[in-house]
């Protein structure tokens, strides 16, 4: 019996700007099924945080219940984490974010955790524009409970059981765009070249950033009739384009062919340089995004990549006018300013 | 790059770094696993088949395998491959009944072996079981060659040597000891079917031209001659103050022997900087452990005598200088240093000498007055005469002599069967899955974190007072087990089947040392520049698949793979599998099969 990960790493592992190697961002050994797409997404999250040189203790991983929601145990072992109840990650993330706005919040959820039991929570966390990255590991089924169709399973798609799904599916990206999210993207677990820059941009974006990642469940939903299998997604995937994530410190020098290349500066000063597949795409327009998604869907294709981006939306803290500092850095006096202040607040309502 | 041809027997062989580096290609990880399982006799026999002297080599081997060992690339130190071999020898049971039987009816072919060192003894071991009649000649009174006359007993006890030499001599070999062959012609006149020359490199270098050499002669000794005299007990003591000249392993043996038979102030004096001494690092370590100082950058100038007796030596201090190509030269500084001494041992090199080989019997001699010998067949320009060991290409070591012996035996057997000696057989190989079940392999795939275990030594005061007391005690069984577990099982290969791969990335994500990549193909330099982790060790191959569904290829850098099997465990389709690769050098006796194959 093995399945014990060696402690030896590549002797020449590169270090990032703050002196850490990729190994410093690892977590426990995954217990998911061999070949599960979720593991690749974990690896992409790990790689993104390494490349962004975020100190691990400045990250909080939030999740619900499901195979997907288990994954935070398998990356960023030196970061904070909260594994909440099924479908309730958004409210726990909201509370955490309200208390400490300085951490990077990475929410990890499943399609069941988000689009079924957690749909209400999801809708409201989008509306509130909580500053977080929300990654859905979307396999079209409830992996952890043996593969029942989920609310994102496409109509007609069949999992291991072989029965075509009779219901229409929820498109989480369209929902998020509709509800006012500022950063919406779709990707595929098997395409790290696309996924890693997306995660890095999502972390840099202020406000709610959704990445819906199609992530095949090898055990229950990787069948020839499933629209979320490795083969199906690879054959039907179309990207809105490719893009480079340009961190703040790198000056932008190269010039690109106009029309197809567009540059968008994020709130923290870093930028996304998009090389669009078509000139007709307008990433700043919700309507254009929805149109494109639907256009591909009609053809039986999946549109991936960045779908919609508005870097200037106010996040929950701005909307509520909260204090600019994490609560744990406030002194007693600031937290409890005394009865005089209370009196003046009360009187302002009279 | 083109897809890797794993059918080429050398591809996976090269991945087993230790076995590949071993001149005899001993299946190292296989015997290490047997040791871990407590199967010492089996481990011993596996070694014996391949290197003939496991007990000797487990103590004295030059161990080219260890600097090559993969563990050394991912950890501070390599696996103690050599000392594990000794464990097999120390803890085996009586294995006599497992030795090959010797046919009573001989095959009618007579072979002469000149010199009874490891090379000749290996030829004997390989040919005697095939029915050859073998006659062995040596000037010494017992077999073993330099293993007996040069390697001191405190490194190699006589009992160990006797045991392994006798396994061979007991195969019905006719021995002619105390018999110096002074004419090869005489031997050839005896009509042997083949003659093997394994006479070593028996001549030690002298400093003939150094002033005072003749006057001090009584106390100036050639190192290897002196060591032989000590071994055969012609020399029983030495003066209190001894200077040993030279920085190789012979110098280390000379100084340590001196310390045991009377030397008190024993010094090693080398011309080069210490960092460039030829001696193996572990020999230098052992020397220093015995409080013998090493003086570097001292070039011998003269032997100083008073009233016809040696009293010391003058050295000139030198400085090492390096030109832009890194080539070293020793620049004299003019500073003269005098060192007192009673005796000097010169251990400054060894040479071949063939005064007893006539030059008109068809054996061509080339550069440096060395015989012209084929590097594969070991045949000389006289078809019946073969060379091996130090006699073939100059001084090497025991394991190289053994490797030569095996190949020379193959040639002799081919020749005696009327087959061209160049018709050599491919090695025997075998590749078998090690999967037993879910997360279960036949081998211990987890990688331990232990540092290399240190071999315990005998008490220093005691061992310095007894020339025959072995210094190293060898691993006990617990240490042996733990050291064995440090081995990464490099012979259990990661075998990739392109058709089965669904490109789910599971192997990439799990691999602890970032070996695996799925990328667009390119030429080797280009691929190396694009891999997930630095891949600049070009001595280690890239394993490249044919095109995958997405048009990419799988590229695995073999360099730091831990053979942990996690890629195969995480692979949902068994596109990766862990398969044990056995590689056996083909030995003499397969010649007849080769003959049949040729006849077809
Ligand atoms: C001091 C010293 C220490 C060494 N330590 C090690 C060590 O620790 N590990 C290691 O691997 N190697 C060591 N070596 C090297 C190793 O001993 C040799 O490389 C190896 O023994 C060579 O084997 P061989 O079969 O070629 O011949 P040898 O072992 O040299 O044997 C040749 C034999 O031929 C005999 N002979 C020569 N000419 C004639 C003749 N005309 N007629 C009859 N007999 C003849 C000699 O008496 C001798 O017995 C050491 C060498 C020296 C000098
Ligand atoms: C309140 C509650 N209801 C039901 C469950 C049972 N349950 C566990 S995981 C799961 C579905 C998870 O699906 P998804 O979020 O898609 O995760 P996956 O396993 O597919 O990654 C369900 C229904 C539960 N744990 N808690
Ligand atoms: S059941 Fe499916 S989703 Fe869960 S670990 Fe296995 S493959 Fe992944
Ligand atoms: S780790 Fe084991 S198999 Fe690999 S090179 Fe070292 S001794 Fe040989
Ligand atoms: S056996 Fe597989 S997982 Fe383990 S180090 Fe080698 S390539 Fe990586
Ligand atoms: Mg799911």
PDB file of N, CA, C and O and ligand atoms in Angstrom, chain A residues 32-33 36-38 67 139 143-144 216-220, ligand 3:
ATOM      1  N   UNK A  32      -9.263  12.564  -4.031  1.00  0.00           N
ATOM      2  CA  UNK A  32     -10.282  12.446  -5.075  1.00  0.00           C
ATOM      3  C   UNK A  32      -9.942  11.284  -6.008  1.00  0.00           C
ATOM      4  O   UNK A  32      -8.839  10.746  -5.963  1.00  0.00           O
ATOM      5  N   UNK A  33     -10.929  10.935  -6.854  1.00  0.00           N
ATOM      6  CA  UNK A  33     -10.676   9.844  -7.791  1.00  0.00           C
ATOM      7  C   UNK A  33      -9.525  10.222  -8.718  1.00  0.00           C
ATOM      8  O   UNK A  33      -9.362  11.383  -9.088  1.00  0.00           O
ATOM      9  N   UNK A  36      -9.715  12.993 -11.700  1.00  0.00           N
ATOM     10  CA  UNK A  36     -10.779  13.977 -11.477  1.00  0.00           C
ATOM     11  C   UNK A  36     -10.301  15.355 -11.929  1.00  0.00           C
ATOM     12  O   UNK A  36      -9.209  15.794 -11.584  1.00  0.00           O
ATOM     13  N   UNK A  37     -11.155  16.038 -12.683  1.00  0.00           N
ATOM     14  CA  UNK A  37     -10.783  17.374 -13.158  1.00  0.00           C
ATOM     15  C   UNK A  37     -10.501  18.339 -12.021  1.00  0.00           C
ATOM     16  O   UNK A  37      -9.698  19.262 -12.166  1.00  0.00           O
ATOM     17  N   UNK A  38     -11.157  18.130 -10.893  1.00  0.00           N
ATOM     18  CA  UNK A  38     -10.984  19.055  -9.764  1.00  0.00           C
ATOM     19  C   UNK A  38      -9.513  19.180  -9.347  1.00  0.00           C
ATOM     20  O   UNK A  38      -9.069  20.250  -8.944  1.00  0.00           O
ATOM     21  N   UNK A  67     -17.203  16.943  -3.666  1.00  0.00           N
ATOM     22  CA  UNK A  67     -15.814  16.612  -4.000  1.00  0.00           C
ATOM     23  C   UNK A  67     -15.052  17.906  -4.239  1.00  0.00           C
ATOM     24  O   UNK A  67     -13.923  18.094  -3.790  1.00  0.00           O
ATOM     25  N   UNK A 139     -18.951  19.827 -12.839  1.00  0.00           N
ATOM     26  CA  UNK A 139     -18.907  18.524 -13.511  1.00  0.00           C
ATOM     27  C   UNK A 139     -20.279  18.021 -13.926  1.00  0.00           C
ATOM     28  O   UNK A 139     -20.440  16.887 -14.344  1.00  0.00           O
ATOM     29  N   UNK A 143     -20.899  14.672  -7.660  1.00  0.00           N
ATOM     30  CA  UNK A 143     -19.879  13.630  -7.606  1.00  0.00           C
ATOM     31  C   UNK A 143     -19.851  12.909  -6.268  1.00  0.00           C
ATOM     32  O   UNK A 143     -19.876  11.680  -6.207  1.00  0.00           O
ATOM     33  N   UNK A 144     -19.863  13.681  -5.215  1.00  0.00           N
ATOM     34  CA  UNK A 144     -19.667  13.095  -3.887  1.00  0.00           C
ATOM     35  C   UNK A 144     -20.775  12.119  -3.506  1.00  0.00           C
ATOM     36  O   UNK A 144     -20.557  11.171  -2.777  1.00  0.00           O
ATOM     37  N   UNK A 216     -14.423  17.547 -15.659  1.00  0.00           N
ATOM     38  CA  UNK A 216     -15.029  16.217 -15.785  1.00  0.00           C
ATOM     39  C   UNK A 216     -14.917  15.344 -14.528  1.00  0.00           C
ATOM     40  O   UNK A 216     -13.869  15.303 -13.878  1.00  0.00           O
ATOM     41  N   UNK A 217     -16.031  14.683 -14.217  1.00  0.00           N
ATOM     42  CA  UNK A 217     -16.051  13.681 -13.146  1.00  0.00           C
ATOM     43  C   UNK A 217     -15.746  12.354 -13.824  1.00  0.00           C
ATOM     44  O   UNK A 217     -16.600  11.795 -14.502  1.00  0.00           O
ATOM     45  N   UNK A 218     -14.508  11.877 -13.679  1.00  0.00           N
ATOM     46  CA  UNK A 218     -14.131  10.660 -14.406  1.00  0.00           C
ATOM     47  C   UNK A 218     -14.939   9.458 -13.995  1.00  0.00           C
ATOM     48  O   UNK A 218     -15.126   8.520 -14.766  1.00  0.00           O
ATOM     49  N   UNK A 219     -15.406   9.485 -12.765  1.00  0.00           N
ATOM     50  CA  UNK A 219     -16.073   8.293 -12.261  1.00  0.00           C
ATOM     51  C   UNK A 219     -17.535   8.208 -12.687  1.00  0.00           C
ATOM     52  O   UNK A 219     -18.018   7.142 -13.048  1.00  0.00           O
ATOM     53  N   UNK A 220     -18.247   9.335 -12.677  1.00  0.00           N
ATOM     54  CA  UNK A 220     -19.681   9.268 -12.956  1.00  0.00           C
ATOM     55  C   UNK A 220     -20.135  10.000 -14.214  1.00  0.00           C
ATOM     56  O   UNK A 220     -21.249   9.810 -14.676  1.00  0.00           O
TER      57      UNK A 220
HETATM   58  S1  LIG C   3     -16.595  11.274  -7.838  1.00  0.00           S
HETATM   59 FE1  LIG C   3     -16.198  12.507  -9.627  1.00  0.00          FE
HETATM   60  S2  LIG C   3     -16.021  14.584  -8.855  1.00  0.00           S
HETATM   61 FE2  LIG C   3     -15.771  13.201  -7.135  1.00  0.00          FE
HETATM   62  S3  LIG C   3     -13.583  12.857  -6.971  1.00  0.00           S
HETATM   63 FE3  LIG C   3     -14.406  11.229  -8.211  1.00  0.00          FE
HETATM   64  S4  LIG C   3     -14.149  11.965 -10.291  1.00  0.00           S
HETATM   65 FE4  LIG C   3     -13.965  13.743  -8.968  1.00  0.00          FE
END
